[in-house]
CSV table of C-alpha atoms and ligand atoms in Angstrom, one decimal:
chain,number,residue,atom,x,y,z
A,1,MET,CA,-35.2,-1.6,33.5
A,2,SER,CA,-34.0,-5.1,34.3
A,3,THR,CA,-33.1,-7.6,31.6
A,4,SER,CA,-35.1,-10.8,31.8
A,5,THR,CA,-33.7,-14.3,31.7
A,6,ASP,CA,-35.4,-14.8,28.3
A,7,ASP,CA,-33.7,-11.7,26.9
A,8,LEU,CA,-30.3,-12.9,28.1
A,9,ALA,CA,-30.9,-16.4,26.6
A,10,ALA,CA,-32.0,-14.7,23.3
A,11,SER,CA,-28.8,-12.6,23.2
A,12,THR,CA,-26.6,-15.6,24.0
A,13,ALA,CA,-28.4,-17.5,21.2
A,14,GLU,CA,-27.6,-14.6,18.9
A,15,THR,CA,-23.9,-14.7,19.9
A,16,TYR,CA,-23.8,-18.4,19.0
A,17,ARG,CA,-25.6,-17.8,15.6
A,18,ALA,CA,-23.0,-15.0,14.8
A,19,PHE,CA,-20.2,-17.4,15.7
A,20,ALA,CA,-21.5,-19.8,13.1
A,21,GLY,CA,-20.5,-17.2,10.5
A,22,GLN,CA,-17.0,-17.2,11.8
A,23,ALA,CA,-16.8,-21.0,11.6
A,24,HIS,CA,-18.4,-21.2,8.2
A,25,GLY,CA,-16.0,-22.8,5.7
A,26,ARG,CA,-13.5,-23.4,8.4
A,27,SER,CA,-15.1,-25.9,10.8
A,28,PRO,CA,-18.4,-27.4,9.7
A,29,ARG,CA,-18.6,-29.2,13.0
A,30,TYR,CA,-18.5,-26.0,15.0
A,31,GLU,CA,-20.8,-24.2,12.6
A,32,GLU,CA,-23.3,-26.9,13.2
A,33,LEU,CA,-22.7,-27.0,16.9
A,34,THR,CA,-23.1,-23.3,17.4
A,35,LEU,CA,-26.4,-23.3,15.5
A,36,ALA,CA,-27.5,-26.3,17.7
A,37,VAL,CA,-26.6,-24.5,20.9
A,38,ALA,CA,-28.6,-21.4,19.8
A,39,GLU,CA,-31.7,-23.7,19.7
A,40,ASP,CA,-31.0,-25.8,22.8
A,41,PRO,CA,-32.8,-24.5,26.0
A,42,VAL,CA,-30.7,-26.9,28.2
A,43,VAL,CA,-27.3,-25.5,27.1
A,44,LEU,CA,-28.6,-21.9,27.0
A,45,ARG,CA,-29.8,-22.3,30.6
A,46,PHE,CA,-26.4,-23.6,31.6
A,47,LEU,CA,-24.7,-20.6,29.8
A,48,GLY,CA,-27.1,-18.3,31.7
A,49,THR,CA,-25.5,-19.4,35.0
A,50,LEU,CA,-22.1,-18.1,33.8
A,51,PRO,CA,-20.9,-14.5,33.8
A,52,VAL,CA,-21.6,-12.9,30.4
A,53,ALA,CA,-17.8,-12.8,29.5
A,54,LYS,CA,-17.7,-16.6,30.1
A,55,ARG,CA,-20.5,-17.5,27.6
A,56,GLN,CA,-18.3,-17.3,24.5
A,57,PRO,CA,-18.6,-20.2,22.1
A,58,ASN,CA,-14.8,-20.6,21.8
A,59,LEU,CA,-14.5,-21.0,25.6
A,60,LEU,CA,-17.4,-23.4,26.0
A,61,PHE,CA,-16.3,-25.6,23.1
A,62,ALA,CA,-12.6,-25.7,24.3
A,63,ALA,CA,-13.7,-26.5,27.8
A,64,ALA,CA,-15.9,-29.3,26.5
A,65,ARG,CA,-13.1,-30.6,24.3
A,66,TYR,CA,-10.8,-30.5,27.4
A,67,LEU,CA,-13.2,-32.6,29.5
A,68,LEU,CA,-14.3,-35.0,26.7
A,69,ASP,CA,-10.9,-35.4,25.1
A,70,GLU,CA,-12.4,-34.8,21.7
A,71,PRO,CA,-14.5,-32.0,20.1
A,72,ALA,CA,-18.1,-31.9,21.3
A,73,SER,CA,-21.1,-32.8,19.2
A,74,SER,CA,-24.5,-31.4,20.1
A,75,ALA,CA,-25.3,-34.6,21.9
A,76,THR,CA,-22.1,-34.9,23.9
A,77,LEU,CA,-22.2,-31.2,24.8
A,78,ARG,CA,-25.8,-31.5,26.1
A,79,ALA,CA,-24.8,-34.6,28.1
A,80,LEU,CA,-21.8,-32.7,29.6
A,81,VAL,CA,-24.0,-29.8,30.6
A,82,THR,CA,-26.5,-32.2,32.2
A,83,ASP,CA,-24.2,-34.8,33.9
A,84,ARG,CA,-20.9,-32.9,34.5
A,85,SER,CA,-22.1,-29.3,34.9
A,86,ALA,CA,-19.9,-28.6,38.0
A,87,GLU,CA,-16.7,-29.7,36.2
A,88,LEU,CA,-17.7,-27.8,33.1
A,89,THR,CA,-18.4,-24.6,35.1
A,90,GLU,CA,-15.1,-24.9,36.8
A,91,THR,CA,-13.2,-25.3,33.6
A,92,VAL,CA,-14.9,-22.4,32.0
A,93,LEU,CA,-14.4,-20.1,35.0
A,94,THR,CA,-10.7,-21.0,35.5
A,95,ARG,CA,-9.6,-20.8,31.9
A,96,ARG,CA,-9.7,-18.2,29.1
A,97,THR,CA,-9.9,-17.9,25.4
A,98,GLN,CA,-6.2,-17.7,24.7
A,99,THR,CA,-6.0,-19.2,21.2
A,100,ASN,CA,-2.4,-18.5,20.0
A,101,GLU,CA,-2.2,-18.4,16.2
A,102,PRO,CA,1.4,-18.2,15.0
A,103,ALA,CA,0.2,-17.7,11.4
A,104,ARG,CA,-0.7,-14.1,12.3
A,105,CYS,CA,3.1,-13.5,12.2
A,106,ALA,CA,2.8,-13.8,8.4
A,107,THR,CA,0.4,-10.9,8.3
A,108,LEU,CA,2.7,-8.7,10.5
A,109,LEU,CA,6.0,-9.6,8.9
A,110,PRO,CA,5.9,-7.1,5.9
A,111,ALA,CA,5.0,-4.2,8.2
A,112,LEU,CA,7.7,-5.2,10.7
A,113,ALA,CA,10.3,-5.7,8.0
A,114,GLN,CA,9.8,-2.1,6.7
A,115,LEU,CA,11.0,-0.6,10.1
A,116,PRO,CA,14.5,0.4,11.0
A,117,GLN,CA,16.3,-2.6,12.5
A,118,PRO,CA,16.9,-4.1,15.0
A,119,LEU,CA,13.5,-4.4,16.6
A,120,ALA,CA,12.4,-4.6,20.2
A,121,LEU,CA,9.1,-6.4,20.1
A,122,LEU,CA,6.5,-6.1,22.9
A,123,GLU,CA,3.3,-8.1,22.3
A,124,VAL,CA,0.3,-7.4,24.6
A,125,GLY,CA,-2.1,-10.3,25.0
A,126,ALA,CA,0.6,-12.7,24.0
A,127,SER,CA,-0.9,-15.9,25.4
A,128,ALA,CA,2.0,-18.4,25.1
A,129,GLY,CA,4.2,-15.9,23.1
A,130,LEU,CA,4.1,-17.8,19.8
A,131,GLY,CA,3.5,-14.4,18.0
A,132,LEU,CA,6.8,-13.2,19.4
A,133,LEU,CA,8.8,-15.7,17.3
A,134,VAL,CA,8.3,-13.8,14.0
A,135,ASP,CA,12.0,-14.1,13.0
A,136,ARG,CA,12.2,-17.8,13.8
A,137,TYR,CA,9.5,-19.0,11.4
A,138,SER,CA,9.9,-19.2,7.6
A,139,TYR,CA,7.3,-17.9,5.2
A,140,ASP,CA,5.8,-18.8,1.9
A,141,TYR,CA,3.8,-16.0,0.3
A,142,ASP,CA,2.5,-17.8,-2.8
A,143,GLY,CA,6.0,-18.9,-3.8
A,144,HIS,CA,7.9,-15.9,-2.4
A,145,LEU,CA,10.0,-17.6,0.3
A,146,VAL,CA,11.5,-15.9,3.4
A,147,THR,CA,13.8,-18.0,5.6
A,148,GLY,CA,13.6,-17.8,9.3
A,149,THR,CA,16.4,-18.3,11.8
A,150,ASP,CA,15.1,-21.7,13.1
A,151,PRO,CA,15.2,-24.2,10.2
A,152,ARG,CA,13.0,-26.6,12.1
A,153,ALA,CA,10.3,-24.0,12.9
A,154,PRO,CA,7.1,-24.1,10.7
A,155,VAL,CA,6.8,-22.5,7.3
A,156,LEU,CA,3.8,-20.1,7.5
A,157,ARG,CA,1.8,-19.9,4.3
A,158,CYS,CA,0.0,-16.7,3.5
A,159,GLN,CA,-1.6,-15.5,0.3
A,160,PRO,CA,-0.5,-11.9,-0.5
A,161,ARG,CA,-3.2,-9.7,-2.2
A,162,GLY,CA,-2.4,-6.3,-3.7
A,163,PRO,CA,1.0,-4.6,-3.5
A,164,VAL,CA,2.3,-6.3,-0.3
A,165,PRO,CA,5.9,-5.2,0.3
A,166,LEU,CA,7.2,-8.7,0.7
A,167,PRO,CA,10.5,-8.8,2.5
A,168,THR,CA,13.5,-10.8,1.5
A,169,ARG,CA,14.6,-11.6,5.0
A,170,VAL,CA,13.2,-11.8,8.5
A,171,PRO,CA,13.8,-8.8,10.7
A,172,ASP,CA,16.5,-8.5,13.3
A,173,VAL,CA,15.0,-8.9,16.7
A,174,ALA,CA,17.2,-7.5,19.5
A,175,TRP,CA,14.6,-8.0,22.3
A,176,ARG,CA,11.2,-9.5,22.8
A,177,ALA,CA,8.7,-9.7,25.6
A,178,GLY,CA,5.0,-10.5,26.0
A,179,LEU,CA,2.4,-9.3,28.5
A,180,ASP,CA,-0.7,-11.3,29.3
A,181,LEU,CA,-3.3,-11.5,32.1
A,182,ASN,CA,-2.5,-15.2,32.2
A,183,PRO,CA,0.7,-16.2,30.4
A,184,LEU,CA,0.6,-19.8,29.1
A,185,ASP,CA,3.8,-21.7,29.4
A,186,VAL,CA,5.0,-23.5,26.2
A,187,THR,CA,7.0,-26.0,28.4
A,188,ASP,CA,3.9,-27.0,30.4
A,189,ASP,CA,2.0,-29.9,28.9
A,190,ASP,CA,-1.4,-28.9,30.3
A,191,ASP,CA,-1.1,-25.4,29.0
A,192,VAL,CA,-0.2,-26.8,25.6
A,193,ARG,CA,-3.2,-29.1,25.8
A,194,TRP,CA,-5.5,-26.1,26.5
A,195,LEU,CA,-4.0,-24.4,23.4
A,196,GLU,CA,-4.9,-27.5,21.3
A,197,CYS,CA,-8.4,-27.6,22.8
A,198,LEU,CA,-9.0,-24.0,21.6
A,199,LEU,CA,-8.4,-25.0,17.9
A,200,TRP,CA,-11.5,-25.8,15.8
A,201,PRO,CA,-12.0,-29.4,14.5
A,202,GLY,CA,-11.5,-29.6,10.8
A,203,GLU,CA,-8.5,-27.3,10.7
A,204,ALA,CA,-5.7,-29.9,10.5
A,205,ASP,CA,-3.2,-27.3,9.3
A,206,ARG,CA,-3.7,-25.3,12.4
A,207,GLU,CA,-3.0,-28.3,14.6
A,208,ALA,CA,0.3,-29.1,12.7
A,209,ARG,CA,1.3,-25.4,12.9
A,210,LEU,CA,0.6,-25.1,16.6
A,211,ALA,CA,2.7,-28.3,17.3
A,212,GLY,CA,5.6,-27.0,15.2
A,213,ALA,CA,5.5,-23.5,16.8
A,214,VAL,CA,5.3,-25.0,20.3
A,215,ALA,CA,8.3,-27.2,19.5
A,216,ALA,CA,10.2,-24.1,18.2
A,217,ALA,CA,9.2,-22.1,21.3
A,218,ARG,CA,10.4,-24.9,23.6
A,219,ARG,CA,13.9,-24.8,22.1
A,220,GLN,CA,14.1,-21.1,23.2
A,221,PRO,CA,11.0,-20.0,25.2
A,222,PRO,CA,9.8,-16.5,24.8
A,223,THR,CA,9.2,-14.5,28.0
A,224,VAL,CA,5.6,-13.5,28.7
A,225,HIS,CA,5.1,-11.4,31.8
A,226,ARG,CA,1.9,-11.6,33.9
A,227,GLY,CA,0.1,-8.2,33.7
A,228,ASP,CA,-2.7,-6.1,32.4
A,229,LEU,CA,-2.2,-4.2,29.1
A,230,LEU,CA,-4.2,-1.4,30.7
A,231,THR,CA,-1.7,-0.8,33.5
A,232,ASP,CA,1.5,-2.7,33.1
A,233,LEU,CA,2.8,-1.7,29.7
A,234,PRO,CA,5.0,1.4,30.6
A,235,ALA,CA,7.0,-0.6,33.2
A,236,LEU,CA,7.7,-3.4,30.8
A,237,ILE,CA,8.7,-1.0,28.0
A,238,SER,CA,11.3,0.6,30.3
A,239,GLU,CA,13.2,-2.7,30.0
A,240,ALA,CA,13.5,-2.5,26.2
A,241,PRO,CA,16.9,-1.5,24.7
A,242,ARG,CA,16.9,2.1,23.6
A,243,ASP,CA,18.9,1.5,20.4
A,244,ALA,CA,16.2,-0.7,18.8
A,245,THR,CA,12.9,0.3,17.2
A,246,LEU,CA,10.3,-0.4,19.8
A,247,VAL,CA,7.1,-2.0,18.4
A,248,VAL,CA,4.0,-2.6,20.5
A,249,PHE,CA,1.7,-5.0,18.8
A,250,HIS,CA,-1.3,-7.2,19.4
A,251,SER,CA,-3.9,-9.4,17.6
A,252,ALA,CA,-7.3,-10.7,18.7
A,253,VAL,CA,-6.9,-9.0,22.1
A,254,LEU,CA,-8.5,-5.6,22.4
A,255,ALA,CA,-12.0,-7.1,21.8
A,256,TYR,CA,-11.6,-8.5,25.3
A,257,VAL,CA,-11.5,-5.1,27.0
A,258,SER,CA,-14.3,-2.5,27.1
A,259,ARG,CA,-14.6,0.5,24.7
A,260,PRO,CA,-13.4,3.1,27.3
A,261,GLN,CA,-10.5,0.8,28.1
A,262,ARG,CA,-9.5,0.5,24.5
A,263,ALA,CA,-9.5,4.3,24.3
A,264,ALA,CA,-7.3,4.5,27.4
A,265,PHE,CA,-4.9,1.9,26.0
A,266,ALA,CA,-4.7,3.9,22.8
A,267,ARG,CA,-3.8,7.0,24.8
A,268,THR,CA,-1.1,5.1,26.7
A,269,VAL,CA,0.5,3.6,23.7
A,270,GLY,CA,0.4,6.9,21.9
A,271,GLY,CA,2.5,8.4,24.6
A,272,LEU,CA,5.2,5.7,24.6
A,273,GLY,CA,7.2,6.7,21.5
A,274,ALA,CA,6.7,3.2,20.1
A,275,ILE,CA,5.4,2.0,16.7
A,276,TRP,CA,2.0,0.5,17.4
A,277,LEU,CA,0.7,-2.3,15.2
A,278,SER,CA,-2.8,-3.5,15.9
A,279,ASN,CA,-4.3,-6.5,14.2
A,280,GLU,CA,-7.9,-6.6,15.3
A,281,ALA,CA,-11.5,-7.0,14.1
A,282,PRO,CA,-13.0,-4.0,12.4
A,283,GLY,CA,-14.5,-1.5,14.9
A,284,VAL,CA,-12.2,-2.4,17.7
A,285,ILE,CA,-9.7,0.5,17.4
A,286,PRO,CA,-11.2,3.8,18.4
A,287,GLY,CA,-11.5,6.4,15.7
A,288,ILE,CA,-11.2,4.0,12.8
A,289,ALA,CA,-14.3,3.5,10.7
A,290,ALA,CA,-15.4,-0.1,10.5
A,291,PRO,CA,-16.3,-1.6,7.2
A,292,GLY,CA,-18.9,-4.4,7.3
A,293,SER,CA,-17.4,-7.4,9.0
A,294,ASP,CA,-17.6,-11.0,7.8
A,295,GLY,CA,-16.3,-12.2,11.2
A,296,GLN,CA,-13.1,-13.5,9.5
A,297,THR,CA,-11.3,-10.3,8.6
A,298,PHE,CA,-9.0,-8.2,10.7
A,299,LEU,CA,-7.6,-4.7,10.1
A,300,LEU,CA,-3.8,-4.1,10.4
A,301,ILE,CA,-3.6,-0.6,11.7
A,302,ARG,CA,-0.4,1.5,12.4
A,303,ASP,CA,-0.2,4.0,15.2
A,304,GLY,CA,-4.0,3.9,15.7
A,305,ALA,CA,-4.5,5.9,12.5
A,306,GLU,CA,-3.4,4.3,9.3
A,307,VAL,CA,-5.1,1.1,8.0
A,308,VAL,CA,-2.2,-0.7,6.4
A,309,ALA,CA,-3.9,-3.9,5.3
A,310,ARG,CA,-6.9,-6.2,5.7
A,311,THR,CA,-5.8,-9.6,7.1
A,312,ASP,CA,-7.4,-13.0,7.5
A,313,SER,CA,-8.1,-13.4,11.2
A,314,HIS,CA,-6.1,-16.7,11.2
A,315,GLY,CA,-3.3,-15.3,9.0
A,316,SER,CA,-3.9,-17.2,5.7
A,317,TRP,CA,-4.1,-14.0,3.5
A,318,LEU,CA,-3.0,-10.4,3.6
A,319,ASP,CA,-4.6,-7.7,1.5
A,320,TRP,CA,-2.5,-4.5,1.2
A,321,GLU,CA,-4.9,-2.6,-1.1
A,322,THR,CA,-7.1,-1.0,1.5
A,323,THR,CA,-7.0,2.8,1.6
A,324,ALA,CA,-6.7,4.6,4.9
A,325,LEU,CA,-10.0,4.7,6.8
A,326,ALA,CA,-9.1,7.1,9.6
A,327,THR,CA,-11.9,9.4,10.6
B,1,SAM,C1,-7.5,-14.7,21.7
B,1,SAM,S1,-6.0,-14.6,22.6
B,1,SAM,C2,-4.9,-14.0,21.3
B,1,SAM,C3,-3.4,-14.4,21.6
B,1,SAM,C4,-2.4,-13.9,20.6
B,1,SAM,N1,-2.4,-12.4,20.5
B,1,SAM,C5,-2.6,-14.4,19.2
B,1,SAM,O1,-3.0,-13.6,18.3
B,1,SAM,O2,-2.4,-15.6,19.0
B,1,SAM,C6,-6.2,-13.1,23.6
B,1,SAM,C7,-5.2,-13.0,24.7
B,1,SAM,O3,-5.3,-11.7,25.3
B,1,SAM,C8,-5.1,-11.8,26.7
B,1,SAM,N2,-5.8,-10.6,27.4
B,1,SAM,C9,-7.1,-10.3,27.4
B,1,SAM,N3,-7.3,-9.2,28.1
B,1,SAM,C10,-6.0,-8.8,28.5
B,1,SAM,C11,-5.6,-7.7,29.3
B,1,SAM,N4,-6.4,-6.7,29.8
B,1,SAM,N5,-4.2,-7.6,29.5
B,1,SAM,C12,-3.4,-8.5,29.1
B,1,SAM,N6,-3.8,-9.6,28.3
B,1,SAM,C13,-5.1,-9.7,28.1
B,1,SAM,C14,-5.8,-13.1,27.0
B,1,SAM,O4,-5.4,-13.7,28.3
B,1,SAM,C15,-5.3,-14.0,25.9
B,1,SAM,O5,-4.1,-14.7,26.1
């Protein structure tokens, strides 16, 4: 049975309505814009000309911001779709959703600090590698301060909930590497501009954090290798030092690959002898029951089996009270 154009437009509209829930309380402008797109036949028709994977709200809005030099409104987005559709199509097709949120390090730090040191960190889906600088940032967990190795790097604020094992120091990192289909280069102004365009209007703290993290990364850039997490992980792992605790981690990445591919990735990581920390939306990791999702909560899962914590998807809180949900 073929899917009609009307069905596709309806499901795209549904995707945009669901995104409004993620933007709620964070970006009133994007909440309003997503709801407007869901009702706008002109923008929905434009989205229908794109491959399904390229219809995401984040990607469309970032591409519009890139071309307009400011966040889109429903009127400027519609004008862009009408008057500059070729440019908009090219921007969407050649770029990806690669939002790099350094604050997610604050939700990973307690789990990392519990491991035997030093660490060898391998982040898959690392984007520009800002998540690899976990030891360089400083942290403020509601007054509990942890000082990073770069005094000029941002202080990441995160509200701890429940018995979070807050560390007294950042971990020792002996080696770090990222893997990404399309590594972004922190020293390239256009790549950094794209990272800025991916932020949501109304979140001034994220803009300041990104600027500070990029400045820190530019002082000592992380290495992010071009490659696919589905095929290129074992080769990269062979470069890690043997006398360090190897940690493979990721956040906001596995949702971009299919369910069978997630299962294949889980089997690959399981056979590597590494600690595996996953920070993804509920339902993404195979075999872990998914509680109802508000679109803003991730689960921090160790070794594909143990739910360690619930985390804010942008790193602003960490709730350690969740009981294991492995099925
Ligand atoms: C939303 S970004 C998240 C970036 C970073 N993990 C963070 O939390 O800030 C998702 C990243 O995953 C990468 N990605 C998606 N599929 C991938 C794959 N199959 N292999 C490697 N990287 C992938 C994208 O290129 C993008 O940089």
